[in-house]
């Protein structure tokens, strides 16, 4: 008999050889520098993940930035902020852009730095020396001044919450020019310098009055500025009425603890705001944030508010495509997927795991495509019974409860091949660290590509979408006309799936091309 390891099948020989290894040491495909940078921007949080630490992510970004042109760095920062809803990575890419002689830095800055927190993050990264300098430099300093000089009083007050650096530190660094006595007094108040108290903005004067006399009306300032004061239930209710959408979502248990839901009509008003489609859009909410809020809501949170979170979830994933034909979605439920989706943070690690995000995407696809088949996998496919009529949150919780075992990305596709199934679209949600199938004919590509080649024999028009939710820069399925690799955990991935499934165009570099089309 001929040696099968030498005389591979024609199909196997046509498969692309793997050219990288993943973090498990198994065969993988390296993403192009542009695609890898986009992947890191969409999923990296500069915090330790299951396989990589913060320094490794930073080093990867710096190395990749040297391989792409300055304009792509700036556009990736904008895409990560506006579509991916990310914070740290867009600020890092923007800081990198500031060190390059590129006209794209200024327009990118104005789009990425869209609030005070982003401003402080940008300054923090610049001053850290991470991008090769510890001073802001002339151009960045001028743009930071511009932000401070054009921001409203409310935006300035919101930006004043937080440290390292504080907004006062930033003001001392860049010396913005106050346009009028009111702004001059505000800067003096923020940095602890002598100022004309009568010229302070009304919001600040109301805050100072409230500190002197809690019987005064609750001022419209960030609630973090009020929590050290002796607040009553009525005070908390007033805070909730003025709070932003995310503040409501994140503090439901706080309101319950202070008895605020007992205030007549308060629960109903909170519920109405949480399910408001326009408010959800403006908040740029991650679907997983709603899942976390729903899961963590205690018994003191009324049913009407919990139901509003479910309604908000249905709205947040409303752009999941309806795909004609046979759809299969494969969430990775292996052991590594139990790690926090945004990494391990000292004192602030999210309770949401990678498996929760994978489960959420699968449940959302099932909700939009009720005949879709869900095939969770670890070492093998795991059986689970889901009702497509159930809410996204209900099905996501069922999927997320599985978990454990090694990673075998080829398992669901091998099962489909064995069943001789009809398939039009397969969607994977994984960290791409497959290793159980690594020993299968390594000279013929990854296990997933081998299985996909078999599936394509019976389903030549089938398409594969691999959603990667971790910043590891390799994939199990090489990009080509029928394969799309996309990263991130915002609802933007649903747009990418919709476009890829609908128009029949090539998947190769599609995500990168979307970034390149951004006009600065």
PDB file of C-alpha atoms in Angstrom, residues 329-333 337 354-355 357-362 365 377 409 427-432 465-469 488 497:
ATOM      1  CA  UNK A 329     -23.822  28.289  13.796  1.00  0.00           C
ATOM      2  CA  UNK A 330     -21.016  26.771  15.865  1.00  0.00           C
ATOM      3  CA  UNK A 331     -20.182  28.377  19.219  1.00  0.00           C
ATOM      4  CA  UNK A 332     -16.932  27.257  20.835  1.00  0.00           C
ATOM      5  CA  UNK A 333     -17.650  26.046  24.385  1.00  0.00           C
ATOM      6  CA  UNK A 337     -13.643  30.135  26.349  1.00  0.00           C
ATOM      7  CA  UNK A 354     -15.829  34.395  25.908  1.00  0.00           C
ATOM      8  CA  UNK A 355     -18.301  31.520  26.019  1.00  0.00           C
ATOM      9  CA  UNK A 357     -20.334  36.037  23.826  1.00  0.00           C
ATOM     10  CA  UNK A 358     -20.175  32.947  21.610  1.00  0.00           C
ATOM     11  CA  UNK A 359     -23.456  31.728  23.027  1.00  0.00           C
ATOM     12  CA  UNK A 360     -25.025  35.130  22.532  1.00  0.00           C
ATOM     13  CA  UNK A 361     -24.027  35.291  18.859  1.00  0.00           C
ATOM     14  CA  UNK A 362     -25.361  31.774  18.296  1.00  0.00           C
ATOM     15  CA  UNK A 365     -28.432  33.983  14.683  1.00  0.00           C
ATOM     16  CA  UNK A 377     -18.371  22.203  20.159  1.00  0.00           C
ATOM     17  CA  UNK A 409     -12.851  23.481  15.409  1.00  0.00           C
ATOM     18  CA  UNK A 427     -20.770  30.628  11.309  1.00  0.00           C
ATOM     19  CA  UNK A 428     -18.048  29.877  13.878  1.00  0.00           C
ATOM     20  CA  UNK A 429     -17.564  31.892  17.075  1.00  0.00           C
ATOM     21  CA  UNK A 430     -14.296  30.912  18.724  1.00  0.00           C
ATOM     22  CA  UNK A 431     -10.885  31.979  20.001  1.00  0.00           C
ATOM     23  CA  UNK A 432      -9.413  29.855  17.164  1.00  0.00           C
ATOM     24  CA  UNK A 465     -17.662  32.920   8.544  1.00  0.00           C
ATOM     25  CA  UNK A 466     -15.188  32.713  11.427  1.00  0.00           C
ATOM     26  CA  UNK A 467     -15.856  35.256  14.179  1.00  0.00           C
ATOM     27  CA  UNK A 468     -12.807  35.549  16.412  1.00  0.00           C
ATOM     28  CA  UNK A 469     -13.323  37.154  19.812  1.00  0.00           C
ATOM     29  CA  UNK A 488     -14.877  41.573  17.597  1.00  0.00           C
ATOM     30  CA  UNK A 497     -22.080  38.486   8.049  1.00  0.00           C
TER      31      UNK A 497
END
